[in-house]
Amino acid sequence: DLRRDLAIASIRSTIVDVPTVRRHKLSSLSVTAQSYVIVEVKLANGVTGIGEAATLGGPRWSEESVESIKANIDTYLAPAIAGLPADRFELIGIQLDAAAKRNTAAKSAIETALMDAVGKTLGIPAALLLGGVVRDRVPVLWTLASGDPVQEADEAERKIAARLHNTFKVKIGAQAPETDLARLRHLRKALEGRATLIVDANQAWDETTALRCLPVLAELGITLVEQPVPAWDLDGLARLRRRSTVPLMADECVFSAHDMLAVAQRGAADVVSLKLVKHGGLLNTRKVAAVAEAAGIGLYGGCLLESSVGAAAHLQAFAGLRSLAWGCEHFGPQILTDDLVTEPLRFEDFHIHLPAGPGIGVTLDQDKLRRYARA
Ligand code: MUC
Ligand code: MG
């Protein structure tokens, strides 16, 4: 009986680097390859589960890097839960928090692998472990981040024509505000009437710059502005929100449920971007979502350019939310030159589909893992 022994027998972590189809530029970093830690948890019953910890440009998007994630999993997190029954997700969360502060991407990869292994053992999707499915597909946007408006308009055209994406998130803040506004004006004109545009400044502006630019963004028809000011500046974000007609989205300022509560109490955001790497796993993502829901803050399915492994895990967490009004951005598998799973996720009619099948619904391709593993 496969259900007999769910004890955690081994945990293996592998750093992989997968090239991207083009350079991806954020306000403070730029990547031509995505680096992940792939976690494989083997249970005593022989079943293996997988999870992924994504990073962006080393320890610059947040404080975790693939090197720190691997070191902390191997040295502290894996030993803390060795031998425990893999289905005690909350208890294991307590043990992981006792073994290491924060390290949310590392913890998230482990919890994902546990839910995958338990789901695969029981023959049920991870979404069922979290309360069951409300939706099996989610609208998915594409991010324009080369910084060159001509290239970006062309890229968007190709996505629209392929019926893959018609909402685009433009990464701003790497250039002067006026240069970004001119870039947005170009995109708005090129895609007029055929695309929705949102922007993400990744903390690049200060309050006065944001105050100056928000009316222009409104006039350009931008429908959402993500993290315009530094993560620490909740009061600044709240003041901007009171003066902005464009909704504001919290990203880097919301890792924990406590952070979410602080944003809610200050009225600092209209929407929050949910990410496994920030919240520390699927269970915590649902807790952050619950705090947002209680405050009337809208939910958006955020990413950190995950492969199909990480994207599938997010979809399992998102599938059971009562409302995911702002859609998601799990275009990650599409920006990689190759994927890490045997059957990549399905993108169709501007949606990404929840994979059918037990656990997180995808299977690791061991050849690909070896090919992209860091030597
Ligand atoms: C972020 O800050 O939202 C998500 C999409 C993208 O291009 O960058 C990430 C991180
Ligand atoms: Mg963001």
mmCIF file of C-alpha atoms and ligand atoms in Angstrom:
data_model
loop_
_atom_site.group_PDB
_atom_site.id
_atom_site.type_symbol
_atom_site.label_atom_id
_atom_site.label_comp_id
_atom_site.label_asym_id
_atom_site.label_seq_id
_atom_site.Cartn_x
_atom_site.Cartn_y
_atom_site.Cartn_z
ATOM 1 C CA ASP A 1 0.000 0.000 0.000
ATOM 2 C CA LEU A 2 1.559 3.224 -1.224
ATOM 3 C CA ARG A 3 -0.266 5.203 1.454
ATOM 4 C CA ARG A 4 1.420 3.250 4.207
ATOM 5 C CA ASP A 5 4.607 5.161 4.607
ATOM 6 C CA LEU A 6 4.621 8.872 3.883
ATOM 7 C CA ALA A 7 7.833 9.455 5.849
ATOM 8 C CA ILE A 8 10.270 11.862 4.204
ATOM 9 C CA ALA A 9 13.171 9.647 3.136
ATOM 10 C CA SER A 10 15.390 12.114 1.262
ATOM 11 C CA ILE A 11 15.489 15.688 -0.027
ATOM 12 C CA ARG A 12 17.679 16.609 -2.992
ATOM 13 C CA SER A 13 18.255 20.166 -4.212
ATOM 14 C CA THR A 14 19.699 21.042 -7.632
ATOM 15 C CA ILE A 15 20.611 24.489 -8.974
ATOM 16 C CA VAL A 16 19.630 24.944 -12.623
ATOM 17 C CA ASP A 17 20.201 27.820 -15.054
ATOM 18 C CA VAL A 18 17.848 28.007 -18.042
ATOM 19 C CA PRO A 19 18.451 30.643 -20.763
ATOM 20 C CA THR A 20 15.688 33.130 -21.630
ATOM 21 C CA VAL A 21 14.620 33.951 -25.193
ATOM 22 C CA ARG A 22 15.717 37.588 -24.713
ATOM 23 C CA ARG A 23 17.194 39.863 -22.109
ATOM 24 C CA HIS A 24 14.613 40.653 -19.385
ATOM 25 C CA LYS A 25 15.168 44.031 -17.691
ATOM 26 C CA LEU A 26 13.684 45.142 -14.371
ATOM 27 C CA SER A 27 14.352 48.442 -12.617
ATOM 28 C CA SER A 28 17.435 47.201 -10.787
ATOM 29 C CA LEU A 29 18.484 44.013 -12.568
ATOM 30 C CA SER A 30 18.536 42.248 -15.886
ATOM 31 C CA VAL A 31 18.729 38.528 -16.766
ATOM 32 C CA THR A 32 19.487 36.347 -19.800
ATOM 33 C CA ALA A 33 18.983 33.113 -17.865
ATOM 34 C CA GLN A 34 16.672 32.090 -15.059
ATOM 35 C CA SER A 35 18.120 30.319 -12.037
ATOM 36 C CA TYR A 36 16.071 27.934 -9.919
ATOM 37 C CA VAL A 37 16.586 25.378 -7.205
ATOM 38 C CA ILE A 38 14.683 22.202 -8.031
ATOM 39 C CA VAL A 39 13.770 20.210 -4.929
ATOM 40 C CA GLU A 40 13.020 16.485 -5.148
ATOM 41 C CA VAL A 41 11.548 14.892 -2.040
ATOM 42 C CA LYS A 42 11.465 11.112 -1.909
ATOM 43 C CA LEU A 43 9.061 9.389 0.469
ATOM 44 C CA ALA A 44 9.564 6.011 2.123
ATOM 45 C CA ASN A 45 6.808 4.657 -0.155
ATOM 46 C CA GLY A 46 9.050 5.380 -3.170
ATOM 47 C CA VAL A 47 7.032 8.323 -4.518
ATOM 48 C CA THR A 48 8.983 11.488 -5.447
ATOM 49 C CA GLY A 49 7.561 15.019 -5.365
ATOM 50 C CA ILE A 50 9.066 18.128 -6.953
ATOM 51 C CA GLY A 51 9.170 21.828 -6.175
ATOM 52 C CA GLU A 52 10.967 24.896 -7.478
ATOM 53 C CA ALA A 53 12.468 27.975 -5.846
ATOM 54 C CA ALA A 54 12.760 30.822 -8.356
ATOM 55 C CA THR A 55 15.072 33.813 -8.084
ATOM 56 C CA LEU A 56 15.696 36.776 -10.357
ATOM 57 C CA GLY A 57 19.228 38.022 -10.932
ATOM 58 C CA GLY A 58 20.804 36.595 -7.767
ATOM 59 C CA PRO A 59 19.870 38.057 -4.364
ATOM 60 C CA ARG A 60 18.573 41.283 -5.893
ATOM 61 C CA TRP A 61 14.833 40.880 -6.351
ATOM 62 C CA SER A 62 14.710 39.595 -2.780
ATOM 63 C CA GLU A 63 17.471 38.482 -0.424
ATOM 64 C CA GLU A 64 17.506 34.832 -1.516
ATOM 65 C CA SER A 65 19.800 33.508 -4.254
ATOM 66 C CA VAL A 66 19.940 29.969 -5.650
ATOM 67 C CA GLU A 67 23.232 29.522 -3.796
ATOM 68 C CA SER A 68 21.728 30.540 -0.444
ATOM 69 C CA ILE A 69 18.568 28.523 -1.090
ATOM 70 C CA LYS A 70 20.526 25.347 -1.799
ATOM 71 C CA ALA A 71 22.844 25.873 1.174
ATOM 72 C CA ASN A 72 19.996 26.512 3.598
ATOM 73 C CA ILE A 73 17.917 23.591 2.332
ATOM 74 C CA ASP A 74 20.823 21.145 2.525
ATOM 75 C CA THR A 75 22.234 22.385 5.830
ATOM 76 C CA TYR A 76 19.199 23.444 7.871
ATOM 77 C CA LEU A 77 15.770 22.870 6.324
ATOM 78 C CA ALA A 78 16.037 19.288 5.024
ATOM 79 C CA PRO A 79 17.571 17.902 8.249
ATOM 80 C CA ALA A 80 14.820 19.617 10.297
ATOM 81 C CA ILE A 81 12.053 17.575 8.651
ATOM 82 C CA ALA A 82 13.810 14.301 7.800
ATOM 83 C CA GLY A 83 11.630 11.296 8.667
ATOM 84 C CA LEU A 84 8.451 13.329 9.368
ATOM 85 C CA PRO A 85 5.212 12.242 7.674
ATOM 86 C CA ALA A 86 5.023 14.346 4.503
ATOM 87 C CA ASP A 87 1.286 15.064 4.879
ATOM 88 C CA ARG A 88 1.722 17.180 8.051
ATOM 89 C CA PHE A 89 2.101 20.353 6.026
ATOM 90 C CA GLU A 90 1.373 22.847 8.797
ATOM 91 C CA LEU A 91 3.516 20.995 11.355
ATOM 92 C CA ILE A 92 6.356 20.848 8.852
ATOM 93 C CA GLY A 93 5.915 24.598 8.320
ATOM 94 C CA ILE A 94 6.453 25.107 12.055
ATOM 95 C CA GLN A 95 9.636 22.998 11.920
ATOM 96 C CA LEU A 96 10.939 24.866 8.873
ATOM 97 C CA ASP A 97 10.290 28.249 10.526
ATOM 98 C CA ALA A 98 12.143 27.050 13.628
ATOM 99 C CA ALA A 99 15.091 25.896 11.516
ATOM 100 C CA ALA A 100 15.523 29.097 9.486
ATOM 101 C CA LYS A 101 14.165 32.660 9.530
ATOM 102 C CA ARG A 102 12.467 33.848 6.324
ATOM 103 C CA ASN A 103 14.070 31.905 3.421
ATOM 104 C CA THR A 104 10.582 31.799 1.950
ATOM 105 C CA ALA A 105 11.554 30.626 -1.547
ATOM 106 C CA ALA A 106 13.463 27.678 -0.070
ATOM 107 C CA LYS A 107 10.533 26.747 2.194
ATOM 108 C CA SER A 108 8.086 27.109 -0.654
ATOM 109 C CA ALA A 109 10.020 24.678 -2.873
ATOM 110 C CA ILE A 110 10.038 22.118 -0.066
ATOM 111 C CA GLU A 111 6.317 22.460 0.691
ATOM 112 C CA THR A 112 5.509 22.217 -3.023
ATOM 113 C CA ALA A 113 7.508 18.984 -3.287
ATOM 114 C CA LEU A 114 5.722 17.559 -0.225
ATOM 115 C CA MET A 115 2.274 18.383 -1.606
ATOM 116 C CA ASP A 116 3.304 16.935 -4.961
ATOM 117 C CA ALA A 117 4.525 13.713 -3.345
ATOM 118 C CA VAL A 118 1.441 13.329 -1.136
ATOM 119 C CA GLY A 119 -0.883 14.193 -4.034
ATOM 120 C CA LYS A 120 0.875 11.664 -6.252
ATOM 121 C CA THR A 121 0.650 9.043 -3.505
ATOM 122 C CA LEU A 122 -3.100 9.597 -3.060
ATOM 123 C CA GLY A 123 -3.815 10.180 -6.753
ATOM 124 C CA ILE A 124 -5.246 13.671 -6.166
ATOM 125 C CA PRO A 125 -4.176 17.170 -7.272
ATOM 126 C CA ALA A 126 -2.508 19.503 -4.761
ATOM 127 C CA ALA A 127 -5.444 21.890 -5.283
ATOM 128 C CA LEU A 128 -7.679 19.284 -3.654
ATOM 129 C CA LEU A 129 -5.440 19.268 -0.567
ATOM 130 C CA LEU A 130 -6.200 23.008 -0.348
ATOM 131 C CA GLY A 131 -9.978 22.799 -0.666
ATOM 132 C CA GLY A 132 -10.610 21.916 -4.289
ATOM 133 C CA VAL A 133 -10.809 23.696 -7.603
ATOM 134 C CA VAL A 134 -12.878 26.802 -8.406
ATOM 135 C CA ARG A 135 -11.261 27.391 -11.827
ATOM 136 C CA ASP A 136 -9.075 25.266 -14.097
ATOM 137 C CA ARG A 137 -7.648 28.112 -16.173
ATOM 138 C CA VAL A 138 -6.519 31.668 -15.426
ATOM 139 C CA PRO A 139 -6.092 34.698 -17.723
ATOM 140 C CA VAL A 140 -2.343 35.174 -18.184
ATOM 141 C CA LEU A 141 -0.460 38.304 -19.208
ATOM 142 C CA TRP A 142 2.963 38.730 -20.837
ATOM 143 C CA THR A 143 5.695 41.038 -19.588
ATOM 144 C CA LEU A 144 7.444 43.488 -21.920
ATOM 145 C CA ALA A 145 10.888 44.099 -20.514
ATOM 146 C CA SER A 146 13.513 44.593 -23.207
ATOM 147 C CA GLY A 147 13.299 48.364 -22.695
ATOM 148 C CA ASP A 148 13.068 48.992 -26.464
ATOM 149 C CA PRO A 149 9.526 50.135 -27.375
ATOM 150 C CA VAL A 150 9.804 49.080 -31.022
ATOM 151 C CA GLN A 151 10.884 45.552 -30.084
ATOM 152 C CA GLU A 152 8.226 45.486 -27.351
ATOM 153 C CA ALA A 153 5.358 46.520 -29.643
ATOM 154 C CA ASP A 154 6.466 43.853 -32.111
ATOM 155 C CA GLU A 155 6.683 41.209 -29.374
ATOM 156 C CA ALA A 156 3.196 42.148 -28.145
ATOM 157 C CA GLU A 157 1.798 41.926 -31.682
ATOM 158 C CA ARG A 158 3.099 38.379 -32.013
ATOM 159 C CA LYS A 159 1.553 37.377 -28.666
ATOM 160 C CA ILE A 160 -1.820 38.857 -29.634
ATOM 161 C CA ALA A 161 -1.749 37.188 -33.056
ATOM 162 C CA ALA A 162 -1.006 33.801 -31.461
ATOM 163 C CA ARG A 163 -3.912 34.386 -29.007
ATOM 164 C CA LEU A 164 -1.460 33.799 -26.143
ATOM 165 C CA HIS A 165 -1.620 37.183 -24.377
ATOM 166 C CA ASN A 166 -3.515 40.459 -24.793
ATOM 167 C CA THR A 167 -2.645 42.017 -21.440
ATOM 168 C CA PHE A 168 0.919 43.234 -21.034
ATOM 169 C CA LYS A 169 2.918 44.265 -17.995
ATOM 170 C CA VAL A 170 5.581 46.815 -18.861
ATOM 171 C CA LYS A 171 8.646 46.858 -16.630
ATOM 172 C CA ILE A 172 9.563 50.449 -15.859
ATOM 173 C CA GLY A 173 12.078 52.177 -13.620
ATOM 174 C CA ALA A 174 15.331 51.115 -15.319
ATOM 175 C CA GLN A 175 15.325 54.365 -17.298
ATOM 176 C CA ALA A 176 14.371 57.960 -16.488
ATOM 177 C CA PRO A 177 10.618 58.382 -15.820
ATOM 178 C CA GLU A 178 10.183 60.570 -18.925
ATOM 179 C CA THR A 179 11.860 57.900 -21.106
ATOM 180 C CA ASP A 180 9.508 55.259 -19.683
ATOM 181 C CA LEU A 181 6.483 57.501 -20.246
ATOM 182 C CA ALA A 182 7.518 58.018 -23.884
ATOM 183 C CA ARG A 183 7.977 54.256 -24.212
ATOM 184 C CA LEU A 184 4.485 53.657 -22.806
ATOM 185 C CA ARG A 185 3.038 56.265 -25.152
ATOM 186 C CA HIS A 186 4.584 54.376 -28.084
ATOM 187 C CA LEU A 187 3.150 51.051 -26.863
ATOM 188 C CA ARG A 188 -0.264 52.558 -26.165
ATOM 189 C CA LYS A 189 -0.439 53.935 -29.704
ATOM 190 C CA ALA A 190 0.878 50.763 -31.360
ATOM 191 C CA LEU A 191 -1.558 48.489 -29.485
ATOM 192 C CA GLU A 192 -4.528 50.886 -29.251
ATOM 193 C CA GLY A 193 -7.807 49.103 -28.546
ATOM 194 C CA ARG A 194 -6.249 45.633 -28.703
ATOM 195 C CA ALA A 195 -4.321 45.310 -25.472
ATOM 196 C CA THR A 196 -4.535 46.140 -21.783
ATOM 197 C CA LEU A 197 -1.366 47.602 -20.248
ATOM 198 C CA ILE A 198 -0.193 47.533 -16.646
ATOM 199 C CA VAL A 199 3.202 48.667 -15.297
ATOM 200 C CA ASP A 200 5.625 47.452 -12.620
ATOM 201 C CA ALA A 201 8.224 49.916 -11.308
ATOM 202 C CA ASN A 202 9.807 47.390 -8.923
ATOM 203 C CA GLN A 203 10.263 50.088 -6.218
ATOM 204 C CA ALA A 204 12.176 52.425 -8.537
ATOM 205 C CA TRP A 205 10.325 55.691 -7.900
ATOM 206 C CA ASP A 206 10.054 57.891 -4.855
ATOM 207 C CA GLU A 207 6.732 59.322 -3.778
ATOM 208 C CA THR A 208 7.119 62.652 -5.589
ATOM 209 C CA THR A 209 8.135 60.963 -8.856
ATOM 210 C CA ALA A 210 5.182 58.603 -8.588
ATOM 211 C CA LEU A 211 2.837 61.483 -7.805
ATOM 212 C CA ARG A 212 4.039 63.286 -10.938
ATOM 213 C CA CYS A 213 3.767 60.203 -13.184
ATOM 214 C CA LEU A 214 0.496 58.642 -11.997
ATOM 215 C CA PRO A 215 -1.791 61.132 -13.812
ATOM 216 C CA VAL A 216 0.136 60.474 -17.046
ATOM 217 C CA LEU A 217 -0.251 56.717 -16.545
ATOM 218 C CA ALA A 218 -3.984 57.292 -15.994
ATOM 219 C CA GLU A 219 -4.214 59.338 -19.185
ATOM 220 C CA LEU A 220 -2.430 56.531 -21.086
ATOM 221 C CA GLY A 221 -5.067 54.084 -19.877
ATOM 222 C CA ILE A 222 -2.704 52.018 -17.710
ATOM 223 C CA THR A 223 -5.032 49.864 -15.591
ATOM 224 C CA LEU A 224 -2.729 48.887 -12.710
ATOM 225 C CA VAL A 225 0.513 50.251 -11.222
ATOM 226 C CA GLU A 226 2.663 47.751 -9.318
ATOM 227 C CA GLN A 227 5.041 48.664 -6.491
ATOM 228 C CA PRO A 228 5.877 52.217 -7.620
ATOM 229 C CA VAL A 229 7.795 53.053 -4.414
ATOM 230 C CA PRO A 230 10.224 51.140 -2.158
ATOM 231 C CA ALA A 231 8.830 48.188 -0.214
ATOM 232 C CA TRP A 232 9.424 49.965 3.103
ATOM 233 C CA ASP A 233 7.323 52.989 2.156
ATOM 234 C CA LEU A 234 3.802 51.834 3.038
ATOM 235 C CA ASP A 235 2.736 55.314 4.136
ATOM 236 C CA GLY A 236 3.944 56.777 0.842
ATOM 237 C CA LEU A 237 2.059 54.068 -1.059
ATOM 238 C CA ALA A 238 -1.085 54.800 0.973
ATOM 239 C CA ARG A 239 -0.831 58.555 0.235
ATOM 240 C CA LEU A 240 -0.367 57.822 -3.484
ATOM 241 C CA ARG A 241 -3.359 55.521 -3.482
ATOM 242 C CA ARG A 242 -5.566 58.262 -2.061
ATOM 243 C CA ARG A 243 -4.554 60.549 -4.932
ATOM 244 C CA SER A 244 -4.475 58.026 -7.776
ATOM 245 C CA THR A 245 -7.314 57.111 -10.103
ATOM 246 C CA VAL A 246 -5.274 54.092 -11.267
ATOM 247 C CA PRO A 247 -5.363 51.102 -8.865
ATOM 248 C CA LEU A 248 -2.079 50.283 -7.108
ATOM 249 C CA MET A 249 -0.700 46.776 -6.587
ATOM 250 C CA ALA A 250 1.534 45.699 -3.704
ATOM 251 C CA ASP A 251 4.338 43.294 -4.594
ATOM 252 C CA GLU A 252 7.698 43.478 -2.786
ATOM 253 C CA CYS A 253 6.055 45.018 0.314
ATOM 254 C CA VAL A 254 3.963 41.885 0.979
ATOM 255 C CA PHE A 255 5.813 38.717 1.921
ATOM 256 C CA SER A 256 4.055 37.540 5.105
ATOM 257 C CA ALA A 257 0.407 37.631 6.189
ATOM 258 C CA HIS A 258 1.563 40.274 8.719
ATOM 259 C CA ASP A 259 2.841 42.415 5.830
ATOM 260 C CA MET A 260 -0.521 41.972 4.126
ATOM 261 C CA LEU A 261 -2.299 43.111 7.285
ATOM 262 C CA ALA A 262 -0.073 46.210 7.495
ATOM 263 C CA VAL A 263 -0.915 47.132 3.889
ATOM 264 C CA ALA A 264 -4.611 46.574 4.580
ATOM 265 C CA GLN A 265 -4.584 48.628 7.791
ATOM 266 C CA ARG A 266 -2.963 51.580 6.011
ATOM 267 C CA GLY A 267 -5.167 51.255 2.939
ATOM 268 C CA ALA A 268 -1.951 51.164 0.913
ATOM 269 C CA ALA A 269 -3.044 49.006 -2.052
ATOM 270 C CA ASP A 270 -6.010 47.984 -4.189
ATOM 271 C CA VAL A 271 -4.506 44.674 -5.308
ATOM 272 C CA VAL A 272 -1.808 42.280 -4.087
ATOM 273 C CA SER A 273 0.498 40.080 -6.151
ATOM 274 C CA LEU A 274 0.594 36.565 -4.669
ATOM 275 C CA LYS A 275 3.834 34.583 -5.077
ATOM 276 C CA LEU A 276 4.998 31.337 -3.503
ATOM 277 C CA VAL A 277 8.575 32.641 -3.218
ATOM 278 C CA LYS A 278 7.379 35.552 -1.069
ATOM 279 C CA HIS A 279 4.846 33.813 1.136
ATOM 280 C CA GLY A 280 6.806 30.613 1.740
ATOM 281 C CA GLY A 281 4.495 28.032 0.210
ATOM 282 C CA LEU A 282 0.984 27.206 -0.948
ATOM 283 C CA LEU A 283 -0.605 27.234 2.510
ATOM 284 C CA ASN A 284 0.866 30.624 3.387
ATOM 285 C CA THR A 285 -0.143 32.011 -0.013
ATOM 286 C CA ARG A 286 -3.726 31.124 0.810
ATOM 287 C CA LYS A 287 -3.348 32.794 4.243
ATOM 288 C CA VAL A 288 -2.069 36.018 2.673
ATOM 289 C CA ALA A 289 -4.973 35.817 0.217
ATOM 290 C CA ALA A 290 -7.416 35.449 3.125
ATOM 291 C CA VAL A 291 -6.120 38.628 4.791
ATOM 292 C CA ALA A 292 -6.417 40.491 1.476
ATOM 293 C CA GLU A 293 -9.941 39.138 0.932
ATOM 294 C CA ALA A 294 -10.959 40.255 4.423
ATOM 295 C CA ALA A 295 -9.793 43.793 3.571
ATOM 296 C CA GLY A 296 -11.415 43.898 0.128
ATOM 297 C CA ILE A 297 -8.022 43.900 -1.605
ATOM 298 C CA GLY A 298 -8.034 42.236 -5.035
ATOM 299 C CA LEU A 299 -5.903 39.196 -5.865
ATOM 300 C CA TYR A 300 -3.396 38.834 -8.696
ATOM 301 C CA GLY A 301 -1.369 35.714 -9.478
ATOM 302 C CA GLY A 302 2.233 36.899 -9.417
ATOM 303 C CA CYS A 303 5.351 35.101 -10.639
ATOM 304 C CA LEU A 304 9.123 35.208 -10.555
ATOM 305 C CA LEU A 305 9.542 33.793 -14.069
ATOM 306 C CA GLU A 306 9.069 30.215 -12.877
ATOM 307 C CA SER A 307 9.395 27.217 -15.188
ATOM 308 C CA SER A 308 6.404 24.894 -15.620
ATOM 309 C CA VAL A 309 7.306 23.338 -12.248
ATOM 310 C CA GLY A 310 6.855 26.562 -10.282
ATOM 311 C CA ALA A 311 4.010 27.803 -12.468
ATOM 312 C CA ALA A 312 2.088 24.542 -11.917
ATOM 313 C CA ALA A 313 2.528 24.905 -8.156
ATOM 314 C CA HIS A 314 1.124 28.441 -8.305
ATOM 315 C CA LEU A 315 -1.843 27.277 -10.371
ATOM 316 C CA GLN A 316 -2.616 24.659 -7.718
ATOM 317 C CA ALA A 317 -2.682 27.420 -5.091
ATOM 318 C CA PHE A 318 -4.664 29.840 -7.290
ATOM 319 C CA ALA A 319 -7.218 27.282 -8.523
ATOM 320 C CA GLY A 320 -9.188 27.282 -5.281
ATOM 321 C CA LEU A 321 -9.332 31.030 -4.604
ATOM 322 C CA ARG A 322 -12.890 32.353 -4.588
ATOM 323 C CA SER A 323 -11.865 35.228 -6.831
ATOM 324 C CA LEU A 324 -8.701 35.950 -8.801
ATOM 325 C CA ALA A 325 -10.086 39.088 -10.390
ATOM 326 C CA TRP A 326 -6.790 40.421 -11.769
ATOM 327 C CA GLY A 327 -5.659 37.228 -13.498
ATOM 328 C CA CYS A 328 -2.075 35.977 -13.416
ATOM 329 C CA GLU A 329 1.350 36.442 -15.009
ATOM 330 C CA HIS A 330 2.681 32.891 -15.252
ATOM 331 C CA PHE A 331 4.225 33.402 -18.661
ATOM 332 C CA GLY A 332 7.558 32.068 -17.265
ATOM 333 C CA PRO A 333 7.523 28.784 -19.204
ATOM 334 C CA GLN A 334 7.170 30.840 -22.407
ATOM 335 C CA ILE A 335 10.184 33.047 -21.802
ATOM 336 C CA LEU A 336 12.568 30.106 -21.308
ATOM 337 C CA THR A 337 14.332 28.561 -24.299
ATOM 338 C CA ASP A 338 13.467 25.161 -22.827
ATOM 339 C CA ASP A 339 11.340 23.728 -20.018
ATOM 340 C CA LEU A 340 12.102 21.266 -17.229
ATOM 341 C CA VAL A 341 9.016 19.041 -17.461
ATOM 342 C CA THR A 342 7.953 16.212 -19.760
ATOM 343 C CA GLU A 343 4.721 17.986 -20.728
ATOM 344 C CA PRO A 344 4.800 21.797 -20.581
ATOM 345 C CA LEU A 345 1.810 23.784 -19.357
ATOM 346 C CA ARG A 346 -0.881 24.656 -21.880
ATOM 347 C CA PHE A 347 -1.298 28.292 -22.979
ATOM 348 C CA GLU A 348 -4.423 28.888 -25.051
ATOM 349 C CA ASP A 349 -6.909 31.674 -25.731
ATOM 350 C CA PHE A 350 -5.111 34.108 -23.403
ATOM 351 C CA HIS A 351 -5.278 31.639 -20.497
ATOM 352 C CA ILE A 352 -2.905 29.260 -18.756
ATOM 353 C CA HIS A 353 -4.457 25.904 -17.870
ATOM 354 C CA LEU A 354 -4.228 24.021 -14.603
ATOM 355 C CA PRO A 355 -2.560 20.732 -15.519
ATOM 356 C CA ALA A 356 -4.669 17.648 -14.886
ATOM 357 C CA GLY A 357 -3.142 14.870 -12.842
ATOM 358 C CA PRO A 358 -2.051 14.251 -9.271
ATOM 359 C CA GLY A 359 0.210 16.446 -7.155
ATOM 360 C CA ILE A 360 1.197 19.668 -8.911
ATOM 361 C CA GLY A 361 0.303 18.031 -12.232
ATOM 362 C CA VAL A 362 3.680 18.091 -13.995
ATOM 363 C CA THR A 363 6.558 15.600 -14.241
ATOM 364 C CA LEU A 364 10.219 16.552 -14.068
ATOM 365 C CA ASP A 365 12.255 15.654 -17.159
ATOM 366 C CA GLN A 366 15.438 14.153 -15.662
ATOM 367 C CA ASP A 367 17.419 14.687 -18.894
ATOM 368 C CA LYS A 368 16.567 18.385 -18.838
ATOM 369 C CA LEU A 369 17.433 18.578 -15.153
ATOM 370 C CA ARG A 370 20.878 17.133 -15.898
ATOM 371 C CA ARG A 371 21.335 19.387 -18.944
ATOM 372 C CA TYR A 372 20.626 22.618 -17.050
ATOM 373 C CA ALA A 373 22.101 21.633 -13.692
ATOM 374 C CA ARG A 374 24.950 23.908 -12.664
ATOM 375 C CA ALA A 375 28.244 22.019 -12.760
HETATM 376 C C1 MUC B 1 7.916 41.163 -10.336
HETATM 377 O O1 MUC B 1 8.408 42.053 -9.669
HETATM 378 O O2 MUC B 1 6.704 41.200 -10.518
HETATM 379 C C2 MUC B 1 7.301 39.131 -12.569
HETATM 380 C C3 MUC B 1 7.214 39.305 -13.895
HETATM 381 C C4 MUC B 1 8.396 39.900 -14.305
HETATM 382 O O3 MUC B 1 8.684 40.237 -15.420
HETATM 383 O O4 MUC B 1 9.181 40.100 -13.230
HETATM 384 C C5 MUC B 1 8.599 39.471 -12.132
HETATM 385 C C6 MUC B 1 8.811 40.040 -10.803
HETATM 386 MG MG MG B 2 6.477 43.033 -9.285
#
